[in-house]
Short mmCIF file of C-alpha atoms in Angstrom, two decimals:
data_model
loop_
_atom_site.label_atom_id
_atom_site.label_comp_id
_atom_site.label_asym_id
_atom_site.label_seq_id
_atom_site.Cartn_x
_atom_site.Cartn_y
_atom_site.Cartn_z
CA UNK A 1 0.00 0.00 0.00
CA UNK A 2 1.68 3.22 -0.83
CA UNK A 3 1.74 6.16 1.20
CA UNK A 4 -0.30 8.90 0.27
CA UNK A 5 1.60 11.32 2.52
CA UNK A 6 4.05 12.34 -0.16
CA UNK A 7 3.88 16.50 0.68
CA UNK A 8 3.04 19.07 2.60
CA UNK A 9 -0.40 21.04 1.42
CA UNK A 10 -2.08 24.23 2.47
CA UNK A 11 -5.93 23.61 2.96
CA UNK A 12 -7.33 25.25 -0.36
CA UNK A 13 -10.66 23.70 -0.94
CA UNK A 14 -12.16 24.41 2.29
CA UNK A 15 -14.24 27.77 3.89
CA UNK A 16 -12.42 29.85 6.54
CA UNK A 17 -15.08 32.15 7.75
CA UNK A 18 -17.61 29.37 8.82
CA UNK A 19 -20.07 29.70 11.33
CA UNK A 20 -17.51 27.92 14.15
CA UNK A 21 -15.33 30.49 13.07
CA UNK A 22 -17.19 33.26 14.38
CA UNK A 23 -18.52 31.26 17.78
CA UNK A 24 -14.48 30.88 18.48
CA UNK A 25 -13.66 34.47 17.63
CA UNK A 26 -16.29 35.49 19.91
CA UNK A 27 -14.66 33.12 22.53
CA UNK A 28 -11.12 34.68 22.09
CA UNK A 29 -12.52 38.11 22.09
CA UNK A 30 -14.54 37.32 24.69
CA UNK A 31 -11.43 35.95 26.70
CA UNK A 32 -9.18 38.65 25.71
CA UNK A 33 -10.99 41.35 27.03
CA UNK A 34 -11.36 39.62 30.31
CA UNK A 35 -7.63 39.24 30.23
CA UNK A 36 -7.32 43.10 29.32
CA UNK A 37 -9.62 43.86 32.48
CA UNK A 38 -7.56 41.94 34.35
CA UNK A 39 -4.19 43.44 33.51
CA UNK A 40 -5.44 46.93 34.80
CA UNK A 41 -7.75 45.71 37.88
CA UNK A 42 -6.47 43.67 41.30
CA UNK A 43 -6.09 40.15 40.36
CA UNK A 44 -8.45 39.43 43.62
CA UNK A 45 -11.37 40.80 41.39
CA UNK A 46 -10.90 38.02 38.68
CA UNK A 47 -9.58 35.29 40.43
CA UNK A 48 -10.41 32.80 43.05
CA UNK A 49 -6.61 32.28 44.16
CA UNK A 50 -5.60 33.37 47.78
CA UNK A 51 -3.29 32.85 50.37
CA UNK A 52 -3.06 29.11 50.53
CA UNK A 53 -3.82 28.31 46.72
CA UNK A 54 -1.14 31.28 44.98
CA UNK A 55 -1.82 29.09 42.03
CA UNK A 56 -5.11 29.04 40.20
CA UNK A 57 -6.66 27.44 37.17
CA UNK A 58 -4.39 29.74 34.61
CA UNK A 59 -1.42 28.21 35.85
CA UNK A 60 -2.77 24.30 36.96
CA UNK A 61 -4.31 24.11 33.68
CA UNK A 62 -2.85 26.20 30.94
CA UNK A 63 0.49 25.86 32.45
CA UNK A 64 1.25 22.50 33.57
CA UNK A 65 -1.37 20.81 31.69
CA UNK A 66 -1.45 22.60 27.86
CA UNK A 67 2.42 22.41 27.84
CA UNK A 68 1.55 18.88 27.69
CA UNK A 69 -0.30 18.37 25.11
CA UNK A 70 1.82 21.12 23.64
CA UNK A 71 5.09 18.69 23.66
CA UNK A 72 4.58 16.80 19.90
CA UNK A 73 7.23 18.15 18.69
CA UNK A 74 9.62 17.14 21.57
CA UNK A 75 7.95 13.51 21.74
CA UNK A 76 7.67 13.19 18.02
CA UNK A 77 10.56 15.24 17.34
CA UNK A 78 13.05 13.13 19.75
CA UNK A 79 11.56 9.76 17.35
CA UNK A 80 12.11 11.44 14.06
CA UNK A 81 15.76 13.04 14.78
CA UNK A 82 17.43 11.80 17.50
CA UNK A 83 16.19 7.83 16.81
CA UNK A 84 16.22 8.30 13.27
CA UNK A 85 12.59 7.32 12.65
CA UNK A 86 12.35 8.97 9.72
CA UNK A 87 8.61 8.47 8.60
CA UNK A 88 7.33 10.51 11.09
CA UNK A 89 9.71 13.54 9.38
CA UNK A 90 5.68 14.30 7.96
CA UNK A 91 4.02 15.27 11.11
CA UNK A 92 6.75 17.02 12.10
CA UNK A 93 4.94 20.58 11.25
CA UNK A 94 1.48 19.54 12.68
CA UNK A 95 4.06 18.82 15.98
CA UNK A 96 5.88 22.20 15.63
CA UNK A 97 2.95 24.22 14.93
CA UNK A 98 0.45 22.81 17.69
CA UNK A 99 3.30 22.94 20.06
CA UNK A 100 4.16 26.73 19.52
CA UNK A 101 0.16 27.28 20.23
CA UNK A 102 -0.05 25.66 23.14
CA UNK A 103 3.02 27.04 24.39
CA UNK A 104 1.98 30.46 23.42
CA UNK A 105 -1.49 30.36 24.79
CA UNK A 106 0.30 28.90 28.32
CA UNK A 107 2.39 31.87 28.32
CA UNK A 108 -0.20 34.25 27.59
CA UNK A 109 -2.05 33.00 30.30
CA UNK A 110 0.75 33.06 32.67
CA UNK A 111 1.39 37.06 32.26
CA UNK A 112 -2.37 37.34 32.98
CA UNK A 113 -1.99 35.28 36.51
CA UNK A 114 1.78 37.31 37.19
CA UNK A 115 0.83 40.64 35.82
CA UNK A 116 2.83 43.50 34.85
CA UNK A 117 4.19 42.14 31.81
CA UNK A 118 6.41 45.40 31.44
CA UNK A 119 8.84 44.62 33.89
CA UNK A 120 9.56 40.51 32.21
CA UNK A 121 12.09 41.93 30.00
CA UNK A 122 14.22 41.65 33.46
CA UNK A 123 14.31 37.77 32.73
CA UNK A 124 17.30 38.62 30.45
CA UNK A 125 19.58 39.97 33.32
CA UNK A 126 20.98 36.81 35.04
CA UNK A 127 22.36 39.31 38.11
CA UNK A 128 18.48 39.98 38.54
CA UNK A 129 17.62 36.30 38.96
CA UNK A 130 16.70 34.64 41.93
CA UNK A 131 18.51 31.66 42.59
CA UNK A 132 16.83 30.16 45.27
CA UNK A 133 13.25 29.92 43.31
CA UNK A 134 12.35 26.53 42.41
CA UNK A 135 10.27 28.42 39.25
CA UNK A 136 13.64 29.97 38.08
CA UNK A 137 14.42 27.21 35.51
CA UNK A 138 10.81 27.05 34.49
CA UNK A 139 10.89 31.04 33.83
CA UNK A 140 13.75 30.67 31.83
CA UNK A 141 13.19 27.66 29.99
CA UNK A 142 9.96 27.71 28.85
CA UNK A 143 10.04 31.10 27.13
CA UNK A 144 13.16 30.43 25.44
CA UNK A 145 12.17 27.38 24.33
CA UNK A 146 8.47 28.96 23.17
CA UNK A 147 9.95 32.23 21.85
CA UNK A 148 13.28 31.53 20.35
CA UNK A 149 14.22 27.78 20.02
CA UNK A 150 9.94 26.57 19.13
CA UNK A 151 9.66 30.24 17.04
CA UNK A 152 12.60 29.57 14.66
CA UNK A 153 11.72 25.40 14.33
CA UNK A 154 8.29 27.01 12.65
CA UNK A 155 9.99 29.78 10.24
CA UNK A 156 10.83 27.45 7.57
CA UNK A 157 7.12 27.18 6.75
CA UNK A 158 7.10 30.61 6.53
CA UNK A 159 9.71 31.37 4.43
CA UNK A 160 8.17 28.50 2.13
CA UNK A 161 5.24 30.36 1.60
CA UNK A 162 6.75 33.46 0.49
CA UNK A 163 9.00 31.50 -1.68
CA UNK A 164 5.97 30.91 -3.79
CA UNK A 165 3.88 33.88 -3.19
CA UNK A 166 6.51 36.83 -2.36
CA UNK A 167 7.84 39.71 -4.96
CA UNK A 168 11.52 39.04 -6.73
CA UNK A 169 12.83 40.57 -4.05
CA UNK A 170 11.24 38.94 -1.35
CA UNK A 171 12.22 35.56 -2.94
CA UNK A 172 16.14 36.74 -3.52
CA UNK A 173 15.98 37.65 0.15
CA UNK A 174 14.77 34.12 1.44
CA UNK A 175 17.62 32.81 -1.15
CA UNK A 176 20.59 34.05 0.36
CA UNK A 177 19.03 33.52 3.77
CA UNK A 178 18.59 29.99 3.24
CA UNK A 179 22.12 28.66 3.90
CA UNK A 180 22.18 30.54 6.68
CA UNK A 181 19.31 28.86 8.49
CA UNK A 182 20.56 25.93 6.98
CA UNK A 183 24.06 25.77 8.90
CA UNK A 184 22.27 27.44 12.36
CA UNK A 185 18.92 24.58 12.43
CA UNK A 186 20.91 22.08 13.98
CA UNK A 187 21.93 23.30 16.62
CA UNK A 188 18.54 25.45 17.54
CA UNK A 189 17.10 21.39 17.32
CA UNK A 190 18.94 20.47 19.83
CA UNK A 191 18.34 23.21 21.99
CA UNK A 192 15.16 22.27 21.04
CA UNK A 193 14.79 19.05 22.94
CA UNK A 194 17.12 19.96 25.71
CA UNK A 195 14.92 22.70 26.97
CA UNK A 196 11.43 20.96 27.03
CA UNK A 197 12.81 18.30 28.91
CA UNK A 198 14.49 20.62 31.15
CA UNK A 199 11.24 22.63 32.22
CA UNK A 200 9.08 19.80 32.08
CA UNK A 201 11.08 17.84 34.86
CA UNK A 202 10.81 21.34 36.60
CA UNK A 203 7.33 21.23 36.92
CA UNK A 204 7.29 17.76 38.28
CA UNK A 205 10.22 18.98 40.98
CA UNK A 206 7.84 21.72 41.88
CA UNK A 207 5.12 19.44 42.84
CA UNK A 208 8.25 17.48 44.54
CA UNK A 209 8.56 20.41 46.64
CA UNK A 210 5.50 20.41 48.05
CA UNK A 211 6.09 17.57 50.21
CA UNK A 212 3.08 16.11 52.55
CA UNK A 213 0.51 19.06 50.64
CA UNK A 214 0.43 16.55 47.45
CA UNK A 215 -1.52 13.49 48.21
CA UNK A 216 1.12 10.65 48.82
CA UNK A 217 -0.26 8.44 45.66
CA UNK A 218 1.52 11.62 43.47
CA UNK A 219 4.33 12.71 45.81
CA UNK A 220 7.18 10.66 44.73
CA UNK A 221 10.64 11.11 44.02
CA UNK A 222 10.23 10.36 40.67
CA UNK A 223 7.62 12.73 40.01
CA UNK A 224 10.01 14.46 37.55
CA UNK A 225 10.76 11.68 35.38
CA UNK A 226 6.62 10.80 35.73
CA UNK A 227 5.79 14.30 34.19
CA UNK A 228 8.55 14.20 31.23
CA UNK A 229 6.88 10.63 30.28
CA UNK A 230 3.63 12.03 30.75
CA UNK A 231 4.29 14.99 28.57
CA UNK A 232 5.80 12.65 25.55
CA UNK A 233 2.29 10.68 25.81
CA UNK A 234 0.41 13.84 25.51
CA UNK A 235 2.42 15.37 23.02
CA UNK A 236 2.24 11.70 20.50
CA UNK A 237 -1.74 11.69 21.73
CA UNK A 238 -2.39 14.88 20.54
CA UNK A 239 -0.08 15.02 16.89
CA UNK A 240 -2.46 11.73 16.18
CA UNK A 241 -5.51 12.67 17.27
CA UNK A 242 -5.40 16.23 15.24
CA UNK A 243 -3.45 14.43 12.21
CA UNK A 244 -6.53 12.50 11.86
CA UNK A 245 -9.17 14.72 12.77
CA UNK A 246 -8.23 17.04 10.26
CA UNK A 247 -7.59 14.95 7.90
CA UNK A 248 -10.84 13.50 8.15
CA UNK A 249 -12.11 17.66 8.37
CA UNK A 250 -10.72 18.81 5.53
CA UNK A 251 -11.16 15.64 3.32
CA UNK A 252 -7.27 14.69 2.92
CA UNK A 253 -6.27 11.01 2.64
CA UNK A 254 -4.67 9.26 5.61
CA UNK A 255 -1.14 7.74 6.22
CA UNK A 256 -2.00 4.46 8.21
CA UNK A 257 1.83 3.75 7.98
CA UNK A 258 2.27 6.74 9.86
CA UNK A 259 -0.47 7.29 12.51
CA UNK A 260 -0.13 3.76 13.43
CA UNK A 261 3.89 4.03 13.94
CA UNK A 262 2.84 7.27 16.16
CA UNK A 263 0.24 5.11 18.34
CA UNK A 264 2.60 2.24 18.65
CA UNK A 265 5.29 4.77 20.19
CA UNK A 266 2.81 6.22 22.40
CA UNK A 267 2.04 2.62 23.35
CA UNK A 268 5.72 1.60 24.07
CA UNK A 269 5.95 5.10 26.30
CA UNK A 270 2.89 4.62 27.94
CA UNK A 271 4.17 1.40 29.52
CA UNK A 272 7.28 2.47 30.76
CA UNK A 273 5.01 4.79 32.09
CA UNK A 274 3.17 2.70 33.99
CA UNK A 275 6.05 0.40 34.99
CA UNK A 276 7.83 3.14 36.80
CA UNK A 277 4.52 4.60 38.16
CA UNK A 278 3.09 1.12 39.43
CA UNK A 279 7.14 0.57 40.55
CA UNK A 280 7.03 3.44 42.86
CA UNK A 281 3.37 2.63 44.55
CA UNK A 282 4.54 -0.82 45.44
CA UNK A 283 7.99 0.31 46.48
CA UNK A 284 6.25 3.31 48.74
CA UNK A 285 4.12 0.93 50.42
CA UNK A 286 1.05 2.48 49.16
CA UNK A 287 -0.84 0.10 47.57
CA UNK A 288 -3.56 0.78 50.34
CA UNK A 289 -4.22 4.11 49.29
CA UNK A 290 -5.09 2.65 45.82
CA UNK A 291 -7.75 0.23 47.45
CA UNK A 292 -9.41 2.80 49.52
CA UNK A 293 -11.82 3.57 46.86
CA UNK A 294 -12.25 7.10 48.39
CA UNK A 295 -11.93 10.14 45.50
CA UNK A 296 -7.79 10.00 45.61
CA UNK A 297 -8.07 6.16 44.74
CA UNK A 298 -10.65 7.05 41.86
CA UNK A 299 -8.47 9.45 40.63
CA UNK A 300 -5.57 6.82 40.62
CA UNK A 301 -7.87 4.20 39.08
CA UNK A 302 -9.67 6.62 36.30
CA UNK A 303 -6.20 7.98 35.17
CA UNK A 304 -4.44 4.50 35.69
CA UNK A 305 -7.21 2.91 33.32
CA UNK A 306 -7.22 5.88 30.73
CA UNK A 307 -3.32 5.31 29.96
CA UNK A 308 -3.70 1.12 30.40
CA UNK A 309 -6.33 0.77 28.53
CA UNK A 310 -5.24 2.51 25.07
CA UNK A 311 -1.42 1.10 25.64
CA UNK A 312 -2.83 -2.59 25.31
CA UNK A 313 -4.85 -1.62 22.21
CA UNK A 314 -2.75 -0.17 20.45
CA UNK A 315 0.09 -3.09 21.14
CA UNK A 316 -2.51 -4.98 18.21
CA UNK A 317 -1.75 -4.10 14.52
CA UNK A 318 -5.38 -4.39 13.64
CA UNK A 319 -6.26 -1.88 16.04
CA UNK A 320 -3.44 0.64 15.42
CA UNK A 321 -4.73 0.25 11.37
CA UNK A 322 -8.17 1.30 12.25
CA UNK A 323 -8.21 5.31 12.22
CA UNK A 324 -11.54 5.14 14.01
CA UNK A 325 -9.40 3.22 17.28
CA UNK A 326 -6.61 5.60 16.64
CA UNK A 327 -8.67 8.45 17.41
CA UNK A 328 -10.52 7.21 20.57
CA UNK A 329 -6.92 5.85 21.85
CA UNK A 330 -5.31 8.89 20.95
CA UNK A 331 -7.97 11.13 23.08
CA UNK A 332 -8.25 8.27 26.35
CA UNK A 333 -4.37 8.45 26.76
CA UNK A 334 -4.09 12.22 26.01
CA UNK A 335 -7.22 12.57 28.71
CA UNK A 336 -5.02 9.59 31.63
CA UNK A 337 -1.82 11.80 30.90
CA UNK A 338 -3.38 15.75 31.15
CA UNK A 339 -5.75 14.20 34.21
CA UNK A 340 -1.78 13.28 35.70
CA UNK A 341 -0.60 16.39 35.16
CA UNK A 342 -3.32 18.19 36.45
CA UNK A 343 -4.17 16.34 39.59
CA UNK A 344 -1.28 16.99 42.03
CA UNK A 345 -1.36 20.82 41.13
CA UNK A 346 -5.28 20.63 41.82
CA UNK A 347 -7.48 17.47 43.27
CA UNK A 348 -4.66 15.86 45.41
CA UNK A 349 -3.10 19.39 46.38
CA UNK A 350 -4.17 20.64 50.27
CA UNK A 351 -1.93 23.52 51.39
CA UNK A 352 -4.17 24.00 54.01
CA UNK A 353 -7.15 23.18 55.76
CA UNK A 354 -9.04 26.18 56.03
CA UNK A 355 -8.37 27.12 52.70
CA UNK A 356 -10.04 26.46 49.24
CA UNK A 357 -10.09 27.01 45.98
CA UNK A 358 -12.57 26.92 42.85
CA UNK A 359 -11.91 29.06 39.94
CA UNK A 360 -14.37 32.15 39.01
CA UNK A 361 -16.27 32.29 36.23
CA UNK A 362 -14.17 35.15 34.67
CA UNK A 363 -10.84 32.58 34.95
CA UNK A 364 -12.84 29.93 33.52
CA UNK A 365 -13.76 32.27 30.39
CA UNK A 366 -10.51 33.58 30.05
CA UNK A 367 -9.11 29.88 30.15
CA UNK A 368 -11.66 28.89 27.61
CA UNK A 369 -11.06 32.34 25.42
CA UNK A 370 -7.08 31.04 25.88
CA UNK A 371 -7.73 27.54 24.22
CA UNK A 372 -10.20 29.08 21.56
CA UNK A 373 -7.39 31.60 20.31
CA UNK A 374 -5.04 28.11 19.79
CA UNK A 375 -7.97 26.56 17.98
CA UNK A 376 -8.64 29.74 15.73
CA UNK A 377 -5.03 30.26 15.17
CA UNK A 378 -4.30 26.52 13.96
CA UNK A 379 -7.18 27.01 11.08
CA UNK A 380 -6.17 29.98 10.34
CA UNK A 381 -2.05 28.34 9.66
CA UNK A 382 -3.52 25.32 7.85
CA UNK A 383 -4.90 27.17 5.46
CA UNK A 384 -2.19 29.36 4.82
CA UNK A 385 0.86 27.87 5.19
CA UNK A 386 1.63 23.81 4.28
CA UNK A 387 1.55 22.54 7.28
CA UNK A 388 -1.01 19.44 6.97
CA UNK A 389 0.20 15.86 4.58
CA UNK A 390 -1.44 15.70 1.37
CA UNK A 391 -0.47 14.32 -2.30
CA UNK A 392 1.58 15.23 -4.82
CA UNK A 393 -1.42 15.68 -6.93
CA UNK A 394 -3.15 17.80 -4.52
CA UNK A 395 -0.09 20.51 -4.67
CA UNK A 396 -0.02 22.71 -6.95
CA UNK A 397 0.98 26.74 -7.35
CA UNK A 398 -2.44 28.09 -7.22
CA UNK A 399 -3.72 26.67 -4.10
CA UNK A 400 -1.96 29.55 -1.73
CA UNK A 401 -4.51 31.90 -0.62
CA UNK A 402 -3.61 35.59 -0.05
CA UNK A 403 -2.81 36.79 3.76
CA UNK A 404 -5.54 38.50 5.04
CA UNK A 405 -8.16 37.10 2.66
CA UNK A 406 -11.72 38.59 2.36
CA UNK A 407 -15.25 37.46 2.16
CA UNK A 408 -14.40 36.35 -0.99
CA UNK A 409 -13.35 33.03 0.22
CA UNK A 410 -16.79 31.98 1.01
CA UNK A 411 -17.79 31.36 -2.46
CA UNK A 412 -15.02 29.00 -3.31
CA UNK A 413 -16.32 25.71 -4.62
CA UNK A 414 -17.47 22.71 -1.92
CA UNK A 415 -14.74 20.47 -1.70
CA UNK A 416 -15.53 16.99 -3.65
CA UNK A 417 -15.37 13.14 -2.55
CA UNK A 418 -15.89 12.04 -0.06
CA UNK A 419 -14.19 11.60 3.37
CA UNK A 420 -11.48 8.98 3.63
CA UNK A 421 -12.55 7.93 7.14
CA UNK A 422 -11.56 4.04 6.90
CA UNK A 423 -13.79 2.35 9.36
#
């Protein structure tokens, strides 16, 4: 069976301005303004954070949790480059380009929860550091990694699209540059994977820090390790699940040679996974916690089951073949790993007693308006830049729309054929 990922295509045959368009720019506008308020108002106004819980939903969620999901391209990126896997080389810009949103949306949300934004350029004086914070390394790493190291992985696309569409001298200009980025990529790749794995260990050590405040079925020494797995999961989960999902949306054909190599990796980390996390449970003596069947041992059991369950699927080629079992598998381990990653920072956390925490409905919207922005901003890059697989005879010159296109894209023609959804 040949492959019919043979290049990457812009989506051409498809409507931008659609009705879900609109409900998600209203969303992000929505959130934004929130976020605006914010900036200018007390953050006790917007938020339900206080003395005991410093760290609300912006931070448990879009923080520690969409950094997950937002680390394809270190997960799928460590398989294609580092082990040579060189298949996956095609859903390397669907991991590049989901990752950068995510990571951009977390950071957006995190200058809402710190506030004054003015005064971050400071993160660029090391004598102005404070070595003694646990959240130093995460403050440095993860926007480097978002706004230099992740920014530059995703300029090639760029550059390819005024290649084709540019003036003379925008295409002489992207010429000469092109050795240049040539000679520097390699070693911004490996900077690449060295800092995602640096922060994301980070967060786990935070949690590590918290000693007896974390339930003991999360607090663990290896904690760290736990949450780097845990991000690779998320990260293969969600390249998969959106590789198919919009492939299936916008009518392209679909690599089974490829989505099924990225399940059976997620498989293969998913175990080790579990190994090390079943490992330390046994080894901490606290396999009676896990059979108290009160709401921590639920929480063990429910994210336990969503990262089992898919891992044993997907060790059966028939299952990893079937795009309909990719998808499901895909979302169940992506769901066990985010619920990981966000129950010691939230569920299992108790810095005190008399203290509590729920979000307000304004974090919740801006949270929501966060993820919608990612959402609108991915359609918005498919269709403008190649970042999704298609075939050689799908490519061709004319299919790059204009930046900034009008209403007039809502009388292009209805795509035709129908879906390629194998059952």
């Amino acid at each position: 069976m040949s492959n019919p990922w043979q290049r990457l295509v812009p989506v051409y045959n498809k409507e931008t301005h659609s009705r879900s368009f609109w409900i998600f720019g209203a969303i992000t506008v929505l959130g934004f303004v929130l976020a605006g308020l914010r900036m200018v108002s007390p953050l006790g106004r917007y938020s339900g954070m206080n003395d005991a819980y410093a760290w609300g939903v912006w931070k448990i969620f879009n923080v520690m949790t969409l950094t997950a999901i937002g680390s394809g391209s270190l997960a799928v990126g460590l398989a294609a480059w580092v082990f040579g896997n060189e298949k996956l080389h095609i859903a390397m810009r669907t991991a590049l380009v989901t990752s950068f949103l995510f990571y951009f949306t977390g950071m957006m949300a995190l200058i809402v929860d710190v506030g004054r934004p003015w005064n971050f350029w400071q993160i660029i004086l090391p004598w102005r550091w404070n070595g003694h914070s646990a959240l130093l390394e995460v403050a440095v790493c993860m926007p480097a990694y978002a706004f230099l190291f992740l920014l530059f992985e995703n300029v090639p696309l760029v550059l390819e699209r005024f290649s084709y569409t540019g003036s003379d001298r925008v295409k002489g200009a992207i010429k000469r540059f092109d050795p240049v980025m040539k000679k520097v990529y390699p070693f911004v790749v490996a900077g690449a994977y060295l800092l995602p794995l640096m922060h994301q260990s980070s967060l786990g050590g935070l949690m590590l820090l918290s000693g007896p405040k974390v339930h003991p079925l999360w607090q663990s020494q290896v904690l760290p390790l736990l949450y780097v797995l845990a991000a690779c999961i998320c990260g293969f989960a969600f390249v998969n699940w959106t590789l198919l999902f919009t492939c299936y949306r916008y009518r392209r054909p679909i690599s089974i040679e490829v989505v099924s190599e990225i399940g059976s990796l997620m498989s293969w980390v998913t175990f080790a996974w579990l190994v090390i996390r079943i490992s330390d449970i046994l080894i901490r003596g606290q396999v009676h916690a896990v059979l108290a069947f009160d709401r921590y041992s639920f929480l063990f059991l429910t994210e336990t089951l969503l990262m089992a369950i898919p891992a044993i699927l997907l060790r059966f080629k028939s299952k990893r073949e079937t795009p309909r079992t990719l998808v499901t598998c895909s979302a169940l381990a992506g769901l066990g790993g985010l619920l990981y990653r966000f129950t010691p920072t939230a569920f299992a956390f108790t810095p005190a007693k008399s203290y509590s925490y729920f979000p307000t409905l304004p974090e919740v919207l801006m949270t929501i308006g966060f993820i919608s922005f990612g959402i609108l901003t991915w359609r918005i890059a498919v269709r403008y830049f190649a970042i999704l697989p298609g075939t050689n005879e799908e490519w061709h010159e004319n299919n790059w729309e204009p930046l900034f296109v009008s209403l007039r894209s809502r009388f292009h023609k209805k795509p035709q054929g129908a879906p390629t959804w194998q059952e």
